[in-house]
Phi, psi and omega in degrees: 000141175271120181258122179274117179258137180275136179262113181300324180296321179295320179296318179295322179295321179295319178295319178296320178297320179296315179297320180297318178297319179297318179294322177296320178297320178295319178298318178296321178297316178297320177297318178297321179294319181290321180283337179240053185298320181297323182287322184252026183297319180295320178297317179296321179296315179295321178295321178294320178295322181288327183268347184299319182287347186283146176276178180296318180295320179294324178292322178294317178298320179295322180291327181271348181250110183294323182293315178297320179296317177297321180297318179295318178296319179295324177298316179296316179297323179294321177297317178295322179296321178296316177298319178298316179297319179296320178295320179297317179296317180296316179296321179295319179296316179295322179296316178297321178295320178294322178295321178294326182275353185301315179300319179295320179296318178297318179297314180295323178296322177296319178296320178299318178297320178296317179295324177296316178297318179296317178297321178297318179296318178297320179298317179295322178296319179296318179298320178296318179297318179297316178297322179294318179296317179297321180293323181285322182288318179061228180252038181290130180278172180294320181296320180294317179297320178296317179297321178295320178296316179297321179294318179295322177296320178295321179296321178295322178294321177296324179295321178294320178295323178295323178295320178297317180296319179296324178292316181293331178273006180059031178276334179227159178277176183292318182296315178295323178297315181297319179298310182292318185293314182296318180295314182294320180294318179297316178298320180297313181295321178296317180292321177295320179296318178296319180296316178297319179296320179293321176299318179297317179296317180294322179295320178294319178297319179295316180297320179295320178294320179294318178298321178294319180292321179295320179294331179279332184273311185282125181281155174274176181296330180285346182259004180293149179290152177299143178060021176256125181274221178282348180242163181297150179293150183296336183283355181285157181301138178090356181238142181255173177094174180260181182280131180233152183276019178221157183290144176259154179148179180297134180280139177281133179293144178287144178290145179294152179293144181277133177288142178256000000 
């Protein structure tokens, strides 16, 4: 019979080769993590959190014990897998919620588009009205506009008087008179009110312009010429004589003495 004998040295060499391969694989894994730090940043963070509480002796034991090291790596991977599953569930929930809201979003988007179109139409109408007003007003001055308002107010007053005359002459009935009279009277009062308001605005503008011109023409006491009294200095054009330190002009007569 052939007896197969086990060689203890061969068994130890096989175990050492297996351990060496495992260490080489770990080294390669660490190199991949270091070279792809951005990709495995979350894994490195979890690994650092897991290894931070361990002491130096515990780290040495972990490095020399393959089973403990594999267990620690699996814990980190399990944590990452749990986080991944939670993210997937959260994303799925948000996606389902977005799908449910999609019809409402489409409806609201349509309403927004309708409101935009409506606002655009109103804006164009306003621009047309402004252009029409500018074209009609032209270069009309304030005085011309005031005269037109006063003339229109007078015409409205004449229309009310004409309605009264027609009523007294029995040319129109009371109901027709009231309709015409009230409309004409209301128009007359509105035009008169606008004319009065415009007159007030023009009067204020004129007064403000006059105050500004007076303030620019009349000098203050600080702007008086040297050696000039209440009258112009003699050296100015149109005046004769030399410069004197007192004002020139007609002398006021002294009051007569009072009898005792």
